PDB file of C-alpha atoms in Angstrom:
ATOM      1  CA  UNK A 159       0.000   0.000   0.000  1.00  0.00           C
ATOM      2  CA  UNK A 160       1.272   3.449  -0.902  1.00  0.00           C
ATOM      3  CA  UNK A 161       1.827   5.835   2.023  1.00  0.00           C
ATOM      4  CA  UNK A 162      -0.557   8.364   0.529  1.00  0.00           C
ATOM      5  CA  UNK A 163      -3.405   5.835   0.513  1.00  0.00           C
ATOM      6  CA  UNK A 164      -3.992   6.171   4.269  1.00  0.00           C
ATOM      7  CA  UNK A 165      -7.098   8.355   4.643  1.00  0.00           C
ATOM      8  CA  UNK A 166      -6.188  10.508   7.644  1.00  0.00           C
ATOM      9  CA  UNK A 167      -8.162  13.543   8.802  1.00  0.00           C
ATOM     10  CA  UNK A 168      -6.018  15.808  10.979  1.00  0.00           C
ATOM     11  CA  UNK A 169      -7.366  17.628  14.026  1.00  0.00           C
ATOM     12  CA  UNK A 170      -4.685  20.104  15.150  1.00  0.00           C
ATOM     13  CA  UNK A 171      -4.342  21.578  18.605  1.00  0.00           C
ATOM     14  CA  UNK A 172      -6.039  24.934  19.085  1.00  0.00           C
ATOM     15  CA  UNK A 173      -3.546  27.783  18.828  1.00  0.00           C
ATOM     16  CA  UNK A 174      -3.909  28.654  22.514  1.00  0.00           C
ATOM     17  CA  UNK A 175      -2.900  25.190  23.763  1.00  0.00           C
ATOM     18  CA  UNK A 176       0.731  25.126  24.953  1.00  0.00           C
ATOM     19  CA  UNK A 177       3.150  22.593  23.491  1.00  0.00           C
ATOM     20  CA  UNK A 178       6.809  21.730  23.912  1.00  0.00           C
ATOM     21  CA  UNK A 179       9.569  22.703  21.506  1.00  0.00           C
ATOM     22  CA  UNK A 180       9.657  19.065  20.332  1.00  0.00           C
ATOM     23  CA  UNK A 181       6.007  19.270  19.307  1.00  0.00           C
ATOM     24  CA  UNK A 182       2.724  18.003  20.687  1.00  0.00           C
ATOM     25  CA  UNK A 183       1.947  14.357  21.383  1.00  0.00           C
ATOM     26  CA  UNK A 184      -0.597  12.915  18.981  1.00  0.00           C
ATOM     27  CA  UNK A 185      -2.990  10.006  18.534  1.00  0.00           C
ATOM     28  CA  UNK A 186      -4.348   8.180  15.494  1.00  0.00           C
ATOM     29  CA  UNK A 187      -8.003   7.355  16.239  1.00  0.00           C
ATOM     30  CA  UNK A 188      -9.469   4.170  14.760  1.00  0.00           C
ATOM     31  CA  UNK A 189     -13.282   3.977  15.012  1.00  0.00           C
ATOM     32  CA  UNK A 190     -15.077   0.685  15.458  1.00  0.00           C
ATOM     33  CA  UNK A 191     -17.796  -0.880  13.362  1.00  0.00           C
ATOM     34  CA  UNK A 192     -17.094  -4.598  13.240  1.00  0.00           C
ATOM     35  CA  UNK A 193     -14.862  -4.206  10.145  1.00  0.00           C
ATOM     36  CA  UNK A 194     -18.055  -3.498   8.152  1.00  0.00           C
ATOM     37  CA  UNK A 195     -18.419   0.273   8.704  1.00  0.00           C
ATOM     38  CA  UNK A 196     -16.811   3.102  10.713  1.00  0.00           C
ATOM     39  CA  UNK A 197     -18.808   4.488  13.639  1.00  0.00           C
ATOM     40  CA  UNK A 198     -18.915   8.314  13.435  1.00  0.00           C
ATOM     41  CA  UNK A 199     -19.230   8.837  17.211  1.00  0.00           C
ATOM     42  CA  UNK A 200     -15.915   7.015  17.690  1.00  0.00           C
ATOM     43  CA  UNK A 201     -14.042   9.317  15.319  1.00  0.00           C
ATOM     44  CA  UNK A 202     -14.259  13.110  15.268  1.00  0.00           C
ATOM     45  CA  UNK A 203     -15.686  13.557  18.810  1.00  0.00           C
ATOM     46  CA  UNK A 204     -12.809  11.485  20.177  1.00  0.00           C
ATOM     47  CA  UNK A 205     -10.248  13.573  18.266  1.00  0.00           C
ATOM     48  CA  UNK A 206     -11.801  16.729  19.702  1.00  0.00           C
ATOM     49  CA  UNK A 207     -11.605  15.264  23.218  1.00  0.00           C
ATOM     50  CA  UNK A 208      -7.928  14.499  22.659  1.00  0.00           C
ATOM     51  CA  UNK A 209      -7.378  18.068  21.463  1.00  0.00           C
ATOM     52  CA  UNK A 210      -8.754  19.326  24.776  1.00  0.00           C
ATOM     53  CA  UNK A 211      -6.225  17.111  26.567  1.00  0.00           C
ATOM     54  CA  UNK A 212      -3.338  18.669  24.616  1.00  0.00           C
ATOM     55  CA  UNK A 213      -2.997  16.014  21.904  1.00  0.00           C
ATOM     56  CA  UNK A 214      -3.108  16.527  18.178  1.00  0.00           C
ATOM     57  CA  UNK A 215      -5.146  13.793  16.514  1.00  0.00           C
ATOM     58  CA  UNK A 216      -5.873  12.058  13.258  1.00  0.00           C
ATOM     59  CA  UNK A 217      -8.968  10.002  12.489  1.00  0.00           C
ATOM     60  CA  UNK A 218      -8.174   7.048  10.246  1.00  0.00           C
ATOM     61  CA  UNK A 219     -10.668   5.895   7.636  1.00  0.00           C
ATOM     62  CA  UNK A 220      -9.418   2.344   7.129  1.00  0.00           C
ATOM     63  CA  UNK A 221     -10.897  -0.055   4.543  1.00  0.00           C
ATOM     64  CA  UNK A 222     -13.603  -2.489   5.653  1.00  0.00           C
ATOM     65  CA  UNK A 223     -15.500  -5.408   4.147  1.00  0.00           C
ATOM     66  CA  UNK A 224     -17.162  -6.671   2.120  1.00  0.00           C
ATOM     67  CA  UNK A 225     -14.775  -5.015  -0.340  1.00  0.00           C
ATOM     68  CA  UNK A 226     -11.608  -5.195   1.764  1.00  0.00           C
ATOM     69  CA  UNK A 227     -10.493  -7.946   4.101  1.00  0.00           C
ATOM     70  CA  UNK A 228      -7.296  -8.615   6.058  1.00  0.00           C
ATOM     71  CA  UNK A 229      -4.574  -7.480   5.562  1.00  0.00           C
ATOM     72  CA  UNK A 230      -6.013  -4.340   3.926  1.00  0.00           C
ATOM     73  CA  UNK A 231      -6.996  -2.605   7.207  1.00  0.00           C
ATOM     74  CA  UNK A 232      -3.636  -3.429   8.813  1.00  0.00           C
ATOM     75  CA  UNK A 233      -1.700  -2.263   5.745  1.00  0.00           C
ATOM     76  CA  UNK A 234      -3.658   0.993   5.916  1.00  0.00           C
ATOM     77  CA  UNK A 235      -2.862   1.425   9.633  1.00  0.00           C
ATOM     78  CA  UNK A 236       0.819   0.801   8.982  1.00  0.00           C
ATOM     79  CA  UNK A 237       0.810   3.373   6.182  1.00  0.00           C
ATOM     80  CA  UNK A 238      -1.019   5.821   8.437  1.00  0.00           C
ATOM     81  CA  UNK A 239       1.655   5.638  11.130  1.00  0.00           C
ATOM     82  CA  UNK A 240       4.456   6.103   8.610  1.00  0.00           C
ATOM     83  CA  UNK A 241       2.592   9.003   7.062  1.00  0.00           C
ATOM     84  CA  UNK A 242       1.874  10.646  10.427  1.00  0.00           C
ATOM     85  CA  UNK A 243       5.507  10.439  11.489  1.00  0.00           C
ATOM     86  CA  UNK A 244       6.815  11.732   8.170  1.00  0.00           C
ATOM     87  CA  UNK A 245       4.518  14.764   8.337  1.00  0.00           C
ATOM     88  CA  UNK A 246       4.735  15.327  12.093  1.00  0.00           C
ATOM     89  CA  UNK A 247       7.335  18.104  12.152  1.00  0.00           C
ATOM     90  CA  UNK A 248       5.388  20.234   9.703  1.00  0.00           C
ATOM     91  CA  UNK A 249       2.254  19.865  11.815  1.00  0.00           C
ATOM     92  CA  UNK A 250       3.832  20.701  15.161  1.00  0.00           C
ATOM     93  CA  UNK A 251       3.740  17.072  16.311  1.00  0.00           C
ATOM     94  CA  UNK A 252       6.473  15.131  18.096  1.00  0.00           C
ATOM     95  CA  UNK A 253       7.037  12.030  15.882  1.00  0.00           C
ATOM     96  CA  UNK A 254       8.322  10.022  18.862  1.00  0.00           C
ATOM     97  CA  UNK A 255       5.038  10.491  20.776  1.00  0.00           C
ATOM     98  CA  UNK A 256       2.378   9.303  18.337  1.00  0.00           C
ATOM     99  CA  UNK A 257       0.044   6.657  19.715  1.00  0.00           C
ATOM    100  CA  UNK A 258      -3.128   4.880  18.643  1.00  0.00           C
ATOM    101  CA  UNK A 259      -6.635   4.706  20.118  1.00  0.00           C
ATOM    102  CA  UNK A 260      -9.195   2.257  18.816  1.00  0.00           C
ATOM    103  CA  UNK A 261     -12.728   1.106  19.607  1.00  0.00           C
ATOM    104  CA  UNK A 262     -14.045  -2.440  19.166  1.00  0.00           C
ATOM    105  CA  UNK A 263     -12.821  -3.602  15.725  1.00  0.00           C
ATOM    106  CA  UNK A 264     -10.747  -0.411  15.618  1.00  0.00           C
ATOM    107  CA  UNK A 265      -9.336  -1.571  18.944  1.00  0.00           C
ATOM    108  CA  UNK A 266      -8.331  -4.832  17.289  1.00  0.00           C
ATOM    109  CA  UNK A 267      -6.643  -2.892  14.505  1.00  0.00           C
ATOM    110  CA  UNK A 268      -4.859  -0.580  16.952  1.00  0.00           C
ATOM    111  CA  UNK A 269      -3.755  -3.598  19.007  1.00  0.00           C
ATOM    112  CA  UNK A 270      -2.499  -5.433  15.916  1.00  0.00           C
ATOM    113  CA  UNK A 271      -0.409  -2.417  14.924  1.00  0.00           C
ATOM    114  CA  UNK A 272       0.922  -1.923  18.451  1.00  0.00           C
ATOM    115  CA  UNK A 273       1.540  -5.552  19.386  1.00  0.00           C
ATOM    116  CA  UNK A 274       1.961  -7.432  16.115  1.00  0.00           C
ATOM    117  CA  UNK A 275       5.158  -9.401  15.531  1.00  0.00           C
ATOM    118  CA  UNK A 276       5.518  -8.085  11.964  1.00  0.00           C
ATOM    119  CA  UNK A 277       5.153  -4.381  12.794  1.00  0.00           C
ATOM    120  CA  UNK A 278       8.218  -2.424  11.683  1.00  0.00           C
ATOM    121  CA  UNK A 279       9.947  -0.020  14.057  1.00  0.00           C
ATOM    122  CA  UNK A 280       8.677   3.038  12.174  1.00  0.00           C
ATOM    123  CA  UNK A 281       5.116   1.677  12.272  1.00  0.00           C
ATOM    124  CA  UNK A 282       4.812   0.723  15.947  1.00  0.00           C
ATOM    125  CA  UNK A 283       3.049   3.424  17.987  1.00  0.00           C
ATOM    126  CA  UNK A 284       4.504   4.941  21.143  1.00  0.00           C
ATOM    127  CA  UNK A 285       1.441   3.925  23.182  1.00  0.00           C
ATOM    128  CA  UNK A 286      -1.973   2.336  22.676  1.00  0.00           C
ATOM    129  CA  UNK A 287      -5.461   2.898  24.081  1.00  0.00           C
ATOM    130  CA  UNK A 288      -7.879   0.023  23.432  1.00  0.00           C
ATOM    131  CA  UNK A 289     -11.580   0.627  24.064  1.00  0.00           C
ATOM    132  CA  UNK A 290     -13.764  -2.499  24.379  1.00  0.00           C
ATOM    133  CA  UNK A 291     -11.408  -4.117  21.824  1.00  0.00           C
ATOM    134  CA  UNK A 292     -12.246  -7.269  19.880  1.00  0.00           C
ATOM    135  CA  UNK A 293      -8.736  -8.640  20.322  1.00  0.00           C
ATOM    136  CA  UNK A 294      -9.337 -12.397  20.075  1.00  0.00           C
ATOM    137  CA  UNK A 295     -10.537 -13.562  16.676  1.00  0.00           C
ATOM    138  CA  UNK A 296     -10.922 -17.069  18.071  1.00  0.00           C
ATOM    139  CA  UNK A 297     -14.155 -15.994  19.768  1.00  0.00           C
ATOM    140  CA  UNK A 298     -15.469 -13.238  17.491  1.00  0.00           C
ATOM    141  CA  UNK A 299     -17.474 -13.370  14.285  1.00  0.00           C
ATOM    142  CA  UNK A 300     -19.780 -15.976  12.742  1.00  0.00           C
ATOM    143  CA  UNK A 301     -17.025 -18.383  11.697  1.00  0.00           C
ATOM    144  CA  UNK A 302     -15.596 -18.540  15.218  1.00  0.00           C
ATOM    145  CA  UNK A 303     -19.088 -19.237  16.573  1.00  0.00           C
ATOM    146  CA  UNK A 304     -19.707 -21.987  14.044  1.00  0.00           C
ATOM    147  CA  UNK A 305     -22.448 -19.977  12.345  1.00  0.00           C
ATOM    148  CA  UNK A 306     -23.111 -19.223   8.701  1.00  0.00           C
ATOM    149  CA  UNK A 307     -21.813 -15.908   7.435  1.00  0.00           C
ATOM    150  CA  UNK A 308     -18.687 -14.225   6.167  1.00  0.00           C
ATOM    151  CA  UNK A 309     -15.961 -13.341   8.643  1.00  0.00           C
ATOM    152  CA  UNK A 310     -15.908  -9.497   8.708  1.00  0.00           C
ATOM    153  CA  UNK A 311     -12.111  -9.369   8.895  1.00  0.00           C
ATOM    154  CA  UNK A 312     -10.907 -12.498   7.100  1.00  0.00           C
ATOM    155  CA  UNK A 313     -13.657 -12.892   4.523  1.00  0.00           C
ATOM    156  CA  UNK A 314     -15.125 -16.168   3.247  1.00  0.00           C
ATOM    157  CA  UNK A 315     -11.794 -17.977   3.575  1.00  0.00           C
ATOM    158  CA  UNK A 316     -11.665 -17.798   7.358  1.00  0.00           C
ATOM    159  CA  UNK A 317     -10.067 -20.820   9.039  1.00  0.00           C
ATOM    160  CA  UNK A 318      -9.063 -21.573  12.646  1.00  0.00           C
ATOM    161  CA  UNK A 319      -5.409 -21.052  11.673  1.00  0.00           C
ATOM    162  CA  UNK A 320      -6.126 -17.660  10.123  1.00  0.00           C
ATOM    163  CA  UNK A 321      -8.197 -16.603  13.134  1.00  0.00           C
ATOM    164  CA  UNK A 322      -5.381 -17.530  15.501  1.00  0.00           C
ATOM    165  CA  UNK A 323      -2.947 -15.495  13.381  1.00  0.00           C
ATOM    166  CA  UNK A 324      -4.958 -12.308  14.038  1.00  0.00           C
ATOM    167  CA  UNK A 325      -5.754 -13.020  17.711  1.00  0.00           C
ATOM    168  CA  UNK A 326      -3.685 -10.444  19.546  1.00  0.00           C
ATOM    169  CA  UNK A 327      -3.630 -12.328  22.849  1.00  0.00           C
ATOM    170  CA  UNK A 328      -1.663 -15.051  21.012  1.00  0.00           C
ATOM    171  CA  UNK A 329       0.679 -12.983  18.842  1.00  0.00           C
ATOM    172  CA  UNK A 330       1.549  -9.937  20.979  1.00  0.00           C
ATOM    173  CA  UNK A 331       5.282  -9.351  21.391  1.00  0.00           C
ATOM    174  CA  UNK A 332       7.363  -7.808  24.205  1.00  0.00           C
ATOM    175  CA  UNK A 333       7.961  -4.748  22.012  1.00  0.00           C
ATOM    176  CA  UNK A 334       4.311  -3.753  22.521  1.00  0.00           C
ATOM    177  CA  UNK A 335       4.254  -0.174  23.848  1.00  0.00           C
ATOM    178  CA  UNK A 336       2.500   0.911  27.068  1.00  0.00           C
ATOM    179  CA  UNK A 337      -1.179   0.046  26.743  1.00  0.00           C
ATOM    180  CA  UNK A 338      -4.422   1.235  28.371  1.00  0.00           C
ATOM    181  CA  UNK A 339      -7.464  -1.057  28.034  1.00  0.00           C
ATOM    182  CA  UNK A 340     -11.037  -0.616  29.182  1.00  0.00           C
ATOM    183  CA  UNK A 341     -14.131  -2.761  28.814  1.00  0.00           C
ATOM    184  CA  UNK A 342     -17.573  -3.307  30.322  1.00  0.00           C
ATOM    185  CA  UNK A 343     -18.356  -6.556  32.122  1.00  0.00           C
ATOM    186  CA  UNK A 344     -21.849  -6.654  30.603  1.00  0.00           C
ATOM    187  CA  UNK A 345     -20.649  -6.286  26.998  1.00  0.00           C
ATOM    188  CA  UNK A 346     -22.628  -8.891  25.058  1.00  0.00           C
ATOM    189  CA  UNK A 347     -21.133  -7.967  21.673  1.00  0.00           C
ATOM    190  CA  UNK A 348     -17.429  -8.287  22.491  1.00  0.00           C
ATOM    191  CA  UNK A 349     -17.045 -10.137  25.782  1.00  0.00           C
ATOM    192  CA  UNK A 350     -14.795  -8.795  28.502  1.00  0.00           C
ATOM    193  CA  UNK A 351     -12.562 -11.867  28.064  1.00  0.00           C
ATOM    194  CA  UNK A 352     -11.040 -10.080  25.068  1.00  0.00           C
ATOM    195  CA  UNK A 353      -9.617  -7.421  27.367  1.00  0.00           C
ATOM    196  CA  UNK A 354      -8.709  -9.857  30.120  1.00  0.00           C
ATOM    197  CA  UNK A 355      -6.789 -12.271  27.901  1.00  0.00           C
ATOM    198  CA  UNK A 356      -4.764  -9.527  26.217  1.00  0.00           C
ATOM    199  CA  UNK A 357      -3.981  -7.880  29.559  1.00  0.00           C
ATOM    200  CA  UNK A 358      -2.733 -11.210  30.878  1.00  0.00           C
ATOM    201  CA  UNK A 359      -0.519 -11.705  27.821  1.00  0.00           C
ATOM    202  CA  UNK A 360       0.985  -8.219  28.092  1.00  0.00           C
ATOM    203  CA  UNK A 361       1.510  -8.497  31.844  1.00  0.00           C
ATOM    204  CA  UNK A 362       3.269 -11.845  31.402  1.00  0.00           C
ATOM    205  CA  UNK A 363       5.686 -10.118  29.006  1.00  0.00           C
ATOM    206  CA  UNK A 364       6.200  -7.192  31.425  1.00  0.00           C
ATOM    207  CA  UNK A 365       4.606  -4.717  29.005  1.00  0.00           C
ATOM    208  CA  UNK A 366       3.235  -1.751  30.997  1.00  0.00           C
ATOM    209  CA  UNK A 367      -0.547  -2.268  30.862  1.00  0.00           C
ATOM    210  CA  UNK A 368      -3.473  -0.713  32.734  1.00  0.00           C
ATOM    211  CA  UNK A 369      -6.930  -2.315  32.623  1.00  0.00           C
ATOM    212  CA  UNK A 370     -10.281  -0.873  33.724  1.00  0.00           C
ATOM    213  CA  UNK A 371     -13.411  -3.055  33.776  1.00  0.00           C
ATOM    214  CA  UNK A 372     -16.720  -1.320  34.479  1.00  0.00           C
ATOM    215  CA  UNK A 373     -19.715  -3.362  35.665  1.00  0.00           C
ATOM    216  CA  UNK A 374     -22.187  -1.880  33.179  1.00  0.00           C
ATOM    217  CA  UNK A 375     -22.166   0.123  29.961  1.00  0.00           C
ATOM    218  CA  UNK A 376     -22.469  -2.450  27.206  1.00  0.00           C
ATOM    219  CA  UNK A 377     -20.730  -1.942  23.897  1.00  0.00           C
ATOM    220  CA  UNK A 378     -20.161   0.827  21.381  1.00  0.00           C
ATOM    221  CA  UNK A 379     -20.548   3.716  23.814  1.00  0.00           C
ATOM    222  CA  UNK A 380     -17.621   5.824  22.592  1.00  0.00           C
ATOM    223  CA  UNK A 381     -16.786   8.642  24.999  1.00  0.00           C
ATOM    224  CA  UNK A 382     -19.658   7.375  27.179  1.00  0.00           C
ATOM    225  CA  UNK A 383     -20.680  10.851  28.270  1.00  0.00           C
ATOM    226  CA  UNK A 384     -23.433  10.626  30.859  1.00  0.00           C
ATOM    227  CA  UNK A 385     -22.958   6.869  31.212  1.00  0.00           C
ATOM    228  CA  UNK A 386     -22.344   5.586  34.734  1.00  0.00           C
ATOM    229  CA  UNK A 387     -19.929   4.143  35.660  1.00  0.00           C
ATOM    230  CA  UNK A 388     -18.231   3.543  32.294  1.00  0.00           C
ATOM    231  CA  UNK A 389     -18.081   7.272  31.572  1.00  0.00           C
ATOM    232  CA  UNK A 390     -15.208   7.470  34.024  1.00  0.00           C
ATOM    233  CA  UNK A 391     -12.917   5.890  31.437  1.00  0.00           C
ATOM    234  CA  UNK A 392     -12.031   9.246  29.887  1.00  0.00           C
ATOM    235  CA  UNK A 393     -10.733  10.713  33.156  1.00  0.00           C
ATOM    236  CA  UNK A 394      -8.705   7.571  33.923  1.00  0.00           C
ATOM    237  CA  UNK A 395      -7.322   7.494  30.400  1.00  0.00           C
ATOM    238  CA  UNK A 396      -6.402  11.186  30.501  1.00  0.00           C
ATOM    239  CA  UNK A 397      -4.368  10.617  33.659  1.00  0.00           C
ATOM    240  CA  UNK A 398      -2.690   7.570  32.133  1.00  0.00           C
ATOM    241  CA  UNK A 399      -1.847   9.465  28.942  1.00  0.00           C
ATOM    242  CA  UNK A 400      -0.194  12.297  30.820  1.00  0.00           C
ATOM    243  CA  UNK A 401       1.944   9.833  32.801  1.00  0.00           C
ATOM    244  CA  UNK A 402       2.772   7.744  29.766  1.00  0.00           C
ATOM    245  CA  UNK A 403       3.836  10.435  27.287  1.00  0.00           C
ATOM    246  CA  UNK A 404       6.552  11.889  29.471  1.00  0.00           C
ATOM    247  CA  UNK A 405       9.937  11.395  27.744  1.00  0.00           C
ATOM    248  CA  UNK A 406      11.287   9.607  30.809  1.00  0.00           C
ATOM    249  CA  UNK A 407       8.391   7.156  30.876  1.00  0.00           C
ATOM    250  CA  UNK A 408       8.607   6.311  27.186  1.00  0.00           C
ATOM    251  CA  UNK A 409      12.391   5.908  27.262  1.00  0.00           C
ATOM    252  CA  UNK A 410      12.100   3.127  29.844  1.00  0.00           C
ATOM    253  CA  UNK A 411      10.240   0.816  27.482  1.00  0.00           C
ATOM    254  CA  UNK A 412      12.175  -0.918  24.682  1.00  0.00           C
ATOM    255  CA  UNK A 413       9.133  -1.151  22.420  1.00  0.00           C
ATOM    256  CA  UNK A 414       9.036   2.579  21.741  1.00  0.00           C
ATOM    257  CA  UNK A 415      10.826   3.722  18.602  1.00  0.00           C
TER     258      UNK A 415
END
């Protein structure tokens, strides 16, 4: 995939927001939608929230089925990170502090980019935020459930071997950057086990990981404004981001380019 093929919409910091001489930290936002569409409430509003926290942001429009299956979304995410870093200086962004934030299927994509064994150094983000992520393809989609239907990520050729190859809790590597994960225990669309199994894998590899599980909230709630108690995720994530993006914190983890 050509670098220019990554459809990124940039949301710069307001002029009155202070930033360091090295540039602002930034996040590539990956909306969810089950790899069949992109949820609008998990895109632009999230970028605007990040702007208020002092982060520049891009929203990535990655390809989805039924026209595009794996590895098209991952190739697009890889191109997006290369593109963001190559353009960072001209946009007032620090190329060493660009992370990813994804919801649901977008959380799977963000996790695959951050934790995948084949991610190149210039493609791996500095940190990752995963929101109710569908990280295990062994338990997601009609093929995994033994039902009729096309796998939204792998297409009609889905097999157990292919599903294992895109299950992040099985393939994550120690180079995975610091990661924040949140989920709701009553999520009936993407079960909380997705978050638990990936957290366990990262913790076993000594990757810095923080997990928040809220008792209620369901799935697909985005910023969850007005939702109790899951709406607290934004405050917890904001605190984690500020701790994580400090140069000293990032320099302690070998997975950060």
